[in-house]
mmCIF file of C-alpha atoms and ligand atoms in Angstrom:
data_model
loop_
_atom_site.group_PDB
_atom_site.id
_atom_site.type_symbol
_atom_site.label_atom_id
_atom_site.label_comp_id
_atom_site.label_asym_id
_atom_site.label_seq_id
_atom_site.Cartn_x
_atom_site.Cartn_y
_atom_site.Cartn_z
ATOM 1 C CA UNK A 1 -21.490 -8.625 29.147
ATOM 2 C CA UNK A 2 -24.168 -7.659 31.672
ATOM 3 C CA UNK A 3 -22.030 -8.734 34.649
ATOM 4 C CA UNK A 4 -19.066 -6.794 33.309
ATOM 5 C CA UNK A 5 -21.168 -3.640 32.875
ATOM 6 C CA UNK A 6 -22.416 -3.979 36.479
ATOM 7 C CA UNK A 7 -18.839 -4.310 37.705
ATOM 8 C CA UNK A 8 -17.672 -1.298 35.678
ATOM 9 C CA UNK A 9 -20.468 0.795 37.110
ATOM 10 C CA UNK A 10 -19.886 -0.386 40.670
ATOM 11 C CA UNK A 11 -16.104 0.126 40.932
ATOM 12 C CA UNK A 12 -14.040 3.301 40.960
ATOM 13 C CA UNK A 13 -10.344 2.610 40.311
ATOM 14 C CA UNK A 14 -9.354 0.739 37.149
ATOM 15 C CA UNK A 15 -6.158 -0.532 35.606
ATOM 16 C CA UNK A 16 -6.637 -0.893 31.838
ATOM 17 C CA UNK A 17 -3.821 -2.602 29.941
ATOM 18 C CA UNK A 18 -2.927 -4.428 26.731
ATOM 19 C CA UNK A 19 -0.099 -6.635 25.471
ATOM 20 C CA UNK A 20 3.570 -5.655 25.328
ATOM 21 C CA UNK A 21 4.919 -4.735 21.870
ATOM 22 C CA UNK A 22 1.479 -3.367 21.058
ATOM 23 C CA UNK A 23 -0.112 -3.269 17.619
ATOM 24 C CA UNK A 24 -2.880 -0.904 16.509
ATOM 25 C CA UNK A 25 -5.585 -3.012 18.147
ATOM 26 C CA UNK A 26 -3.753 -3.198 21.476
ATOM 27 C CA UNK A 27 -3.340 0.593 21.516
ATOM 28 C CA UNK A 28 -6.757 1.415 20.037
ATOM 29 C CA UNK A 29 -8.777 -0.826 22.336
ATOM 30 C CA UNK A 30 -6.747 0.331 25.360
ATOM 31 C CA UNK A 31 -7.382 4.017 24.619
ATOM 32 C CA UNK A 32 -11.069 3.554 23.828
ATOM 33 C CA UNK A 33 -11.732 1.467 26.956
ATOM 34 C CA UNK A 34 -9.697 3.756 29.211
ATOM 35 C CA UNK A 35 -11.281 6.960 27.905
ATOM 36 C CA UNK A 36 -14.796 5.505 28.159
ATOM 37 C CA UNK A 37 -14.214 4.703 31.836
ATOM 38 C CA UNK A 38 -12.791 8.192 32.404
ATOM 39 C CA UNK A 39 -15.902 9.645 30.755
ATOM 40 C CA UNK A 40 -17.900 7.710 33.374
ATOM 41 C CA UNK A 41 -15.924 9.581 36.041
ATOM 42 C CA UNK A 42 -13.697 6.644 36.990
ATOM 43 C CA UNK A 43 -10.067 6.801 38.078
ATOM 44 C CA UNK A 44 -8.167 5.045 35.312
ATOM 45 C CA UNK A 45 -4.556 4.071 34.723
ATOM 46 C CA UNK A 46 -3.957 3.120 31.100
ATOM 47 C CA UNK A 47 -0.854 0.946 30.934
ATOM 48 C CA UNK A 48 1.363 -0.682 28.338
ATOM 49 C CA UNK A 49 4.818 -2.055 29.076
ATOM 50 C CA UNK A 50 6.321 -0.918 25.754
ATOM 51 C CA UNK A 51 6.789 2.542 24.282
ATOM 52 C CA UNK A 52 4.048 3.584 21.850
ATOM 53 C CA UNK A 53 5.216 2.710 18.289
ATOM 54 C CA UNK A 54 5.907 5.878 16.268
ATOM 55 C CA UNK A 55 3.055 5.242 13.820
ATOM 56 C CA UNK A 56 0.474 5.370 16.652
ATOM 57 C CA UNK A 57 1.796 8.460 18.420
ATOM 58 C CA UNK A 58 -0.612 10.670 16.472
ATOM 59 C CA UNK A 59 -3.611 9.168 18.290
ATOM 60 C CA UNK A 60 -5.320 11.752 20.498
ATOM 61 C CA UNK A 61 -4.625 11.177 24.225
ATOM 62 C CA UNK A 62 -2.184 8.338 23.465
ATOM 63 C CA UNK A 63 0.393 10.132 25.619
ATOM 64 C CA UNK A 64 -1.720 9.472 28.693
ATOM 65 C CA UNK A 65 -0.826 5.749 28.439
ATOM 66 C CA UNK A 66 1.770 4.986 31.117
ATOM 67 C CA UNK A 67 4.714 2.574 31.004
ATOM 68 C CA UNK A 68 4.823 2.194 34.800
ATOM 69 C CA UNK A 69 2.447 1.076 37.500
ATOM 70 C CA UNK A 70 3.020 2.726 40.872
ATOM 71 C CA UNK A 71 3.438 -0.283 43.216
ATOM 72 C CA UNK A 72 1.535 1.576 45.962
ATOM 73 C CA UNK A 73 -1.459 2.315 43.698
ATOM 74 C CA UNK A 74 -4.671 0.439 44.526
ATOM 75 C CA UNK A 75 -7.163 -0.753 41.943
ATOM 76 C CA UNK A 76 -10.626 -2.274 42.292
ATOM 77 C CA UNK A 77 -10.403 -4.002 38.913
ATOM 78 C CA UNK A 78 -8.052 -4.635 35.997
ATOM 79 C CA UNK A 79 -9.126 -4.950 32.373
ATOM 80 C CA UNK A 80 -6.740 -6.802 30.079
ATOM 81 C CA UNK A 81 -7.255 -6.223 26.369
ATOM 82 C CA UNK A 82 -6.125 -8.203 23.302
ATOM 83 C CA UNK A 83 -4.159 -10.689 25.459
ATOM 84 C CA UNK A 84 -4.529 -14.404 24.636
ATOM 85 C CA UNK A 85 -2.935 -15.200 27.966
ATOM 86 C CA UNK A 86 -2.096 -13.162 31.011
ATOM 87 C CA UNK A 87 1.687 -13.291 30.394
ATOM 88 C CA UNK A 88 1.234 -11.177 27.259
ATOM 89 C CA UNK A 89 0.953 -8.197 29.612
ATOM 90 C CA UNK A 90 4.687 -8.466 30.338
ATOM 91 C CA UNK A 91 6.549 -7.963 33.591
ATOM 92 C CA UNK A 92 3.607 -6.227 35.320
ATOM 93 C CA UNK A 93 1.739 -9.538 35.479
ATOM 94 C CA UNK A 94 2.751 -9.813 39.161
ATOM 95 C CA UNK A 95 0.832 -6.579 39.916
ATOM 96 C CA UNK A 96 -2.397 -8.335 38.943
ATOM 97 C CA UNK A 97 -2.253 -10.530 42.051
ATOM 98 C CA UNK A 98 -3.011 -7.446 44.150
ATOM 99 C CA UNK A 99 -6.155 -6.587 42.179
ATOM 100 C CA UNK A 100 -9.364 -8.337 43.302
ATOM 101 C CA UNK A 101 -11.103 -8.432 39.893
ATOM 102 C CA UNK A 102 -9.545 -9.293 36.526
ATOM 103 C CA UNK A 103 -11.553 -8.840 33.305
ATOM 104 C CA UNK A 104 -10.342 -10.484 30.092
ATOM 105 C CA UNK A 105 -11.492 -8.875 26.810
ATOM 106 C CA UNK A 106 -10.046 -10.505 23.702
ATOM 107 C CA UNK A 107 -10.600 -12.135 20.299
ATOM 108 C CA UNK A 108 -7.832 -14.762 20.044
ATOM 109 C CA UNK A 109 -8.906 -18.406 19.415
ATOM 110 C CA UNK A 110 -6.168 -19.540 21.765
ATOM 111 C CA UNK A 111 -7.410 -17.337 24.656
ATOM 112 C CA UNK A 112 -6.682 -19.237 27.868
ATOM 113 C CA UNK A 113 -9.849 -18.044 29.624
ATOM 114 C CA UNK A 114 -7.887 -16.288 32.381
ATOM 115 C CA UNK A 115 -9.470 -13.787 34.755
ATOM 116 C CA UNK A 116 -12.656 -13.654 36.813
ATOM 117 C CA UNK A 117 -14.801 -12.397 33.924
ATOM 118 C CA UNK A 118 -14.259 -12.977 30.226
ATOM 119 C CA UNK A 119 -15.591 -11.231 27.153
ATOM 120 C CA UNK A 120 -13.873 -13.313 24.488
ATOM 121 C CA UNK A 121 -15.233 -13.563 20.959
ATOM 122 C CA UNK A 122 -13.002 -15.178 18.374
ATOM 123 C CA UNK A 123 -15.425 -14.097 15.630
ATOM 124 C CA UNK A 124 -14.665 -10.451 16.385
ATOM 125 C CA UNK A 125 -12.319 -8.871 13.836
ATOM 126 C CA UNK A 126 -10.454 -7.001 16.569
ATOM 127 C CA UNK A 127 -10.559 -6.471 20.320
ATOM 128 C CA UNK A 128 -11.630 -2.932 19.390
ATOM 129 C CA UNK A 129 -14.851 -4.436 17.957
ATOM 130 C CA UNK A 130 -15.673 -6.000 21.350
ATOM 131 C CA UNK A 131 -14.717 -2.810 23.192
ATOM 132 C CA UNK A 132 -17.054 -0.884 20.898
ATOM 133 C CA UNK A 133 -19.871 -3.327 21.696
ATOM 134 C CA UNK A 134 -19.238 -2.765 25.407
ATOM 135 C CA UNK A 135 -18.939 1.044 25.242
ATOM 136 C CA UNK A 136 -22.223 1.226 23.317
ATOM 137 C CA UNK A 137 -23.920 -0.237 26.388
ATOM 138 C CA UNK A 138 -22.245 2.174 28.821
ATOM 139 C CA UNK A 139 -23.606 5.631 29.689
ATOM 140 C CA UNK A 140 -20.942 7.221 27.457
ATOM 141 C CA UNK A 141 -20.988 9.203 24.204
ATOM 142 C CA UNK A 142 -18.356 7.986 21.751
ATOM 143 C CA UNK A 143 -16.387 11.150 20.925
ATOM 144 C CA UNK A 144 -13.855 11.709 18.110
ATOM 145 C CA UNK A 145 -10.948 10.538 20.292
ATOM 146 C CA UNK A 146 -12.562 7.188 21.133
ATOM 147 C CA UNK A 147 -13.815 6.888 17.545
ATOM 148 C CA UNK A 148 -10.292 7.350 16.146
ATOM 149 C CA UNK A 149 -8.924 4.741 18.559
ATOM 150 C CA UNK A 150 -11.579 2.143 17.670
ATOM 151 C CA UNK A 151 -11.239 2.869 13.950
ATOM 152 C CA UNK A 152 -7.453 2.418 14.129
ATOM 153 C CA UNK A 153 -7.784 -0.877 16.032
ATOM 154 C CA UNK A 154 -10.118 -2.354 13.421
ATOM 155 C CA UNK A 155 -8.253 -0.922 10.417
ATOM 156 C CA UNK A 156 -4.915 -2.365 11.515
ATOM 157 C CA UNK A 157 -6.136 -5.757 12.809
ATOM 158 C CA UNK A 158 -7.968 -6.427 9.522
ATOM 159 C CA UNK A 159 -4.935 -5.315 7.468
ATOM 160 C CA UNK A 160 -7.046 -2.502 5.985
ATOM 161 C CA UNK A 161 -10.076 -4.769 5.503
ATOM 162 C CA UNK A 162 -8.101 -7.410 3.605
ATOM 163 C CA UNK A 163 -7.474 -10.227 6.124
ATOM 164 C CA UNK A 164 -9.845 -13.167 6.609
ATOM 165 C CA UNK A 165 -11.158 -11.695 9.894
ATOM 166 C CA UNK A 166 -12.720 -8.770 7.976
ATOM 167 C CA UNK A 167 -16.422 -9.066 8.815
ATOM 168 C CA UNK A 168 -19.548 -6.970 8.424
ATOM 169 C CA UNK A 169 -19.010 -5.320 11.812
ATOM 170 C CA UNK A 170 -15.585 -4.106 10.685
ATOM 171 C CA UNK A 171 -17.223 -1.966 8.015
ATOM 172 C CA UNK A 172 -20.322 -1.079 10.041
ATOM 173 C CA UNK A 173 -18.362 0.085 13.104
ATOM 174 C CA UNK A 174 -15.762 1.949 11.045
ATOM 175 C CA UNK A 175 -18.517 3.803 9.154
ATOM 176 C CA UNK A 176 -20.032 4.818 12.505
ATOM 177 C CA UNK A 177 -16.638 5.883 13.832
ATOM 178 C CA UNK A 178 -16.161 8.166 10.845
ATOM 179 C CA UNK A 179 -19.576 9.667 11.539
ATOM 180 C CA UNK A 180 -18.316 10.320 15.082
ATOM 181 C CA UNK A 181 -15.216 12.155 13.953
ATOM 182 C CA UNK A 182 -12.526 9.610 12.996
ATOM 183 C CA UNK A 183 -10.629 10.800 9.909
ATOM 184 C CA UNK A 184 -9.898 7.802 7.645
ATOM 185 C CA UNK A 185 -7.331 9.618 5.493
ATOM 186 C CA UNK A 186 -5.442 10.990 8.468
ATOM 187 C CA UNK A 187 -5.273 7.595 10.189
ATOM 188 C CA UNK A 188 -4.101 5.897 6.977
ATOM 189 C CA UNK A 189 -1.414 8.535 6.434
ATOM 190 C CA UNK A 190 -0.020 8.056 9.914
ATOM 191 C CA UNK A 191 -0.248 4.274 10.020
ATOM 192 C CA UNK A 192 0.784 3.395 6.447
ATOM 193 C CA UNK A 193 1.814 6.610 4.712
ATOM 194 C CA UNK A 194 5.300 7.307 5.983
ATOM 195 C CA UNK A 195 8.290 4.982 6.355
ATOM 196 C CA UNK A 196 11.621 5.997 7.832
ATOM 197 C CA UNK A 197 14.590 5.330 5.551
ATOM 198 C CA UNK A 198 15.819 2.743 8.054
ATOM 199 C CA UNK A 199 12.568 0.846 7.758
ATOM 200 C CA UNK A 200 12.926 0.636 3.970
ATOM 201 C CA UNK A 201 16.506 -0.597 4.396
ATOM 202 C CA UNK A 202 15.293 -3.186 6.898
ATOM 203 C CA UNK A 203 12.657 -4.321 4.409
ATOM 204 C CA UNK A 204 15.444 -4.739 1.877
ATOM 205 C CA UNK A 205 17.381 -6.995 4.288
ATOM 206 C CA UNK A 206 14.231 -8.975 5.090
ATOM 207 C CA UNK A 207 13.501 -9.569 1.397
ATOM 208 C CA UNK A 208 17.108 -10.592 0.894
ATOM 209 C CA UNK A 209 16.816 -13.179 3.716
ATOM 210 C CA UNK A 210 13.852 -14.914 2.081
ATOM 211 C CA UNK A 211 13.981 -18.718 1.914
ATOM 212 C CA UNK A 212 11.330 -20.937 0.338
ATOM 213 C CA UNK A 213 10.704 -24.580 1.333
ATOM 214 C CA UNK A 214 11.431 -27.181 -1.370
ATOM 215 C CA UNK A 215 7.683 -27.655 -1.973
ATOM 216 C CA UNK A 216 7.152 -23.891 -2.389
ATOM 217 C CA UNK A 217 4.537 -23.752 0.405
ATOM 218 C CA UNK A 218 6.457 -22.021 3.214
ATOM 219 C CA UNK A 219 8.442 -18.791 3.117
ATOM 220 C CA UNK A 220 10.819 -17.739 5.881
ATOM 221 C CA UNK A 221 12.373 -14.337 6.517
ATOM 222 C CA UNK A 222 14.995 -13.773 9.199
ATOM 223 C CA UNK A 223 15.866 -10.509 10.947
ATOM 224 C CA UNK A 224 18.746 -10.409 13.428
ATOM 225 C CA UNK A 225 19.608 -7.789 16.046
ATOM 226 C CA UNK A 226 22.565 -6.868 13.883
ATOM 227 C CA UNK A 227 20.279 -5.996 10.956
ATOM 228 C CA UNK A 228 18.176 -3.778 13.210
ATOM 229 C CA UNK A 229 21.302 -2.083 14.550
ATOM 230 C CA UNK A 230 22.689 -1.522 11.058
ATOM 231 C CA UNK A 231 19.470 0.086 9.844
ATOM 232 C CA UNK A 232 18.869 1.928 13.153
ATOM 233 C CA UNK A 233 15.427 0.394 13.437
ATOM 234 C CA UNK A 234 13.438 -1.144 16.290
ATOM 235 C CA UNK A 235 11.070 -4.072 16.696
ATOM 236 C CA UNK A 236 8.074 -1.892 15.753
ATOM 237 C CA UNK A 237 9.615 -1.323 12.293
ATOM 238 C CA UNK A 238 9.287 -5.054 11.560
ATOM 239 C CA UNK A 239 5.479 -4.781 11.637
ATOM 240 C CA UNK A 240 3.927 -5.660 8.282
ATOM 241 C CA UNK A 241 7.103 -6.964 6.635
ATOM 242 C CA UNK A 242 5.852 -10.572 6.905
ATOM 243 C CA UNK A 243 3.059 -9.753 4.449
ATOM 244 C CA UNK A 244 5.588 -9.690 1.609
ATOM 245 C CA UNK A 245 6.513 -13.301 2.436
ATOM 246 C CA UNK A 246 2.859 -14.313 2.571
ATOM 247 C CA UNK A 247 1.963 -12.873 -0.814
ATOM 248 C CA UNK A 248 4.295 -15.079 -2.817
ATOM 249 C CA UNK A 249 2.598 -17.408 -5.254
ATOM 250 C CA UNK A 250 2.120 -21.007 -3.911
ATOM 251 C CA UNK A 251 3.016 -19.936 -0.337
ATOM 252 C CA UNK A 252 0.457 -21.019 2.239
ATOM 253 C CA UNK A 253 2.410 -20.201 5.383
ATOM 254 C CA UNK A 254 4.867 -17.367 5.943
ATOM 255 C CA UNK A 255 7.212 -17.179 8.931
ATOM 256 C CA UNK A 256 9.248 -14.229 10.110
ATOM 257 C CA UNK A 257 11.999 -15.004 12.588
ATOM 258 C CA UNK A 258 12.953 -11.959 14.660
ATOM 259 C CA UNK A 259 15.879 -12.215 17.018
ATOM 260 C CA UNK A 260 14.936 -10.835 20.431
ATOM 261 C CA UNK A 261 16.681 -8.144 22.364
ATOM 262 C CA UNK A 262 17.460 -10.334 25.393
ATOM 263 C CA UNK A 263 20.689 -9.947 27.345
ATOM 264 C CA UNK A 264 22.927 -12.909 27.838
ATOM 265 C CA UNK A 265 20.573 -15.542 29.261
ATOM 266 C CA UNK A 266 20.472 -17.961 26.282
ATOM 267 C CA UNK A 267 22.509 -21.158 26.561
ATOM 268 C CA UNK A 268 25.584 -21.525 24.359
ATOM 269 C CA UNK A 269 24.778 -21.566 20.638
ATOM 270 C CA UNK A 270 21.156 -20.708 21.316
ATOM 271 C CA UNK A 271 19.484 -17.373 20.739
ATOM 272 C CA UNK A 272 16.063 -15.935 21.601
ATOM 273 C CA UNK A 273 13.669 -15.575 18.675
ATOM 274 C CA UNK A 274 10.078 -14.557 18.136
ATOM 275 C CA UNK A 275 8.454 -16.331 15.215
ATOM 276 C CA UNK A 276 5.515 -14.641 13.500
ATOM 277 C CA UNK A 277 3.288 -16.891 11.417
ATOM 278 C CA UNK A 278 0.730 -15.988 8.751
ATOM 279 C CA UNK A 279 -1.321 -18.319 6.578
ATOM 280 C CA UNK A 280 -3.544 -17.920 3.546
ATOM 281 C CA UNK A 281 -6.435 -19.344 5.593
ATOM 282 C CA UNK A 282 -6.008 -22.983 4.537
ATOM 283 C CA UNK A 283 -3.600 -23.829 7.391
ATOM 284 C CA UNK A 284 -4.295 -23.170 11.091
ATOM 285 C CA UNK A 285 -1.040 -21.604 12.291
ATOM 286 C CA UNK A 286 -2.388 -20.999 15.826
ATOM 287 C CA UNK A 287 -1.884 -24.749 16.448
ATOM 288 C CA UNK A 288 1.776 -24.651 15.472
ATOM 289 C CA UNK A 289 2.222 -21.542 17.655
ATOM 290 C CA UNK A 290 0.416 -23.181 20.598
ATOM 291 C CA UNK A 291 2.681 -26.276 20.320
ATOM 292 C CA UNK A 292 5.569 -23.903 21.027
ATOM 293 C CA UNK A 293 3.899 -22.108 23.915
ATOM 294 C CA UNK A 294 2.533 -19.223 21.825
ATOM 295 C CA UNK A 295 -0.872 -18.593 20.298
ATOM 296 C CA UNK A 296 -2.942 -16.286 18.131
ATOM 297 C CA UNK A 297 -5.513 -16.709 15.382
ATOM 298 C CA UNK A 298 -5.918 -19.410 12.703
ATOM 299 C CA UNK A 299 -4.248 -17.233 10.088
ATOM 300 C CA UNK A 300 -1.976 -15.033 12.263
ATOM 301 C CA UNK A 301 -0.096 -16.398 15.247
ATOM 302 C CA UNK A 302 3.280 -16.329 16.941
ATOM 303 C CA UNK A 303 5.569 -17.903 19.505
ATOM 304 C CA UNK A 304 8.912 -17.336 21.197
ATOM 305 C CA UNK A 305 11.780 -19.845 21.355
ATOM 306 C CA UNK A 306 15.342 -20.188 22.541
ATOM 307 C CA UNK A 307 17.193 -22.226 19.914
ATOM 308 C CA UNK A 308 20.043 -22.169 17.451
ATOM 309 C CA UNK A 309 18.800 -20.374 14.309
ATOM 310 C CA UNK A 310 19.649 -23.326 12.063
ATOM 311 C CA UNK A 311 17.553 -25.766 14.152
ATOM 312 C CA UNK A 312 14.591 -23.405 14.151
ATOM 313 C CA UNK A 313 14.729 -23.180 10.364
ATOM 314 C CA UNK A 314 15.013 -26.978 10.025
ATOM 315 C CA UNK A 315 11.908 -27.333 12.180
ATOM 316 C CA UNK A 316 9.940 -24.839 10.094
ATOM 317 C CA UNK A 317 11.028 -26.592 6.895
ATOM 318 C CA UNK A 318 9.859 -29.941 8.354
ATOM 319 C CA UNK A 319 6.492 -28.343 9.069
ATOM 320 C CA UNK A 320 6.413 -27.117 5.445
ATOM 321 C CA UNK A 321 6.371 -30.734 4.208
ATOM 322 C CA UNK A 322 3.050 -31.305 6.007
ATOM 323 C CA UNK A 323 1.331 -28.297 4.420
ATOM 324 C CA UNK A 324 0.518 -29.329 0.852
ATOM 325 C CA UNK A 325 1.810 -30.883 -2.358
ATOM 326 C CA UNK A 326 4.575 -29.290 -4.384
ATOM 327 C CA UNK A 327 3.964 -26.053 -6.235
ATOM 328 C CA UNK A 328 6.324 -24.090 -8.447
ATOM 329 C CA UNK A 329 6.209 -20.356 -7.690
ATOM 330 C CA UNK A 330 8.117 -19.331 -10.787
HETATM 331 P P1 5GP B 401 2.634 -11.194 15.530
HETATM 332 O O1 5GP B 401 3.164 -12.203 14.589
HETATM 333 O O2 5GP B 401 2.153 -9.975 14.846
HETATM 334 O O3 5GP B 401 3.526 -10.958 16.702
HETATM 335 O O4 5GP B 401 1.343 -11.854 16.184
HETATM 336 C C1 5GP B 401 0.322 -12.421 15.413
HETATM 337 C C2 5GP B 401 -0.802 -12.854 16.332
HETATM 338 O O5 5GP B 401 -0.348 -13.897 17.184
HETATM 339 C C3 5GP B 401 -1.276 -11.742 17.238
HETATM 340 O O6 5GP B 401 -2.673 -11.826 17.307
HETATM 341 C C4 5GP B 401 -0.643 -12.035 18.554
HETATM 342 O O7 5GP B 401 -1.463 -11.648 19.594
HETATM 343 C C5 5GP B 401 -0.434 -13.540 18.537
HETATM 344 N N1 5GP B 401 0.845 -13.893 19.164
HETATM 345 C C6 5GP B 401 2.090 -13.590 18.707
HETATM 346 N N2 5GP B 401 3.037 -14.064 19.531
HETATM 347 C C7 5GP B 401 2.388 -14.686 20.541
HETATM 348 C C8 5GP B 401 2.831 -15.376 21.713
HETATM 349 O O8 5GP B 401 4.022 -15.517 21.993
HETATM 350 N N3 5GP B 401 1.853 -15.870 22.518
HETATM 351 C C9 5GP B 401 0.516 -15.737 22.221
HETATM 352 N N4 5GP B 401 -0.392 -16.252 23.057
HETATM 353 N N5 5GP B 401 0.090 -15.103 21.128
HETATM 354 C C10 5GP B 401 0.983 -14.581 20.297
HETATM 355 MN MN1 MN B 402 -6.122 -7.914 18.095
#
């Protein structure tokens, strides 16, 4: 922490970035970190490869996050937020080679330890919690914009203070952020209050795709590109749908298979999928994700594969047999 603060004070030009297909923590910690550095008078480029999901577009200053890095731009340091490994950044990962100092700030158990300096705490409920800890030690006043960003990061990464990562700091920091101008009702309305009709129709298709392993312990939902096309939805609309699969009685692990929007490169019969995994806390799904080249937390993880859909499902069902004894959900 002390070394990182020294480096932030010493340098002038920063690239601040978080993972592609960002969630509330990726956006919230990015904004808070970027704005804190700007408040210190630094030159900052806030970057995310993906467009900002509609539900986060209300965040003050979120429109200053860029989707491009000027290849001629020079940076003294890069800060990567909420990325378990450096590839999570996306295609811009090659740009990092030109930057002399890489700082890794994250809370995933599977964090690879990349970068020259690491501030990784798997006990933190969100990367926004660690960013808050850091900003508190900087010569910066947390204003309502930063407060709203940090609040949103913690609210969303703890599933509104319901997931197993919900700790004392989650409540303590969020209370402070409200004192500094974050509006809890307004954030909740934007993040959870409004669904497009397409998103509800997509939820309907997801529920309809539900399959349960013979022992009742694993639930699988499948969403194809066709379903997203038919409902005029995008990847960001899939966020949160997996929680319906996780809630089912007896289920210990829920999987959501989302076909990826990748052109042409898959071998015959194979397709690109991202698999999201959630557990009730009794099964460490980060291990299963890591075995497939992904990662995450013990109770929320993910990985990407190229495979026929049927084989992927068979593999998940095989994993289900190792989870626990039979249970009847009815
Ligand atoms: P989600 O299922 O929402 O995509 O991700 C759940 C958690 O697993 C998140 O914390 C996310 O960062 C992590 N995760 C998801 N997919 C991957 C992946 O392909 N690689 C790594 N390292 N982590 C992932
Ligand atoms: Mn996070």
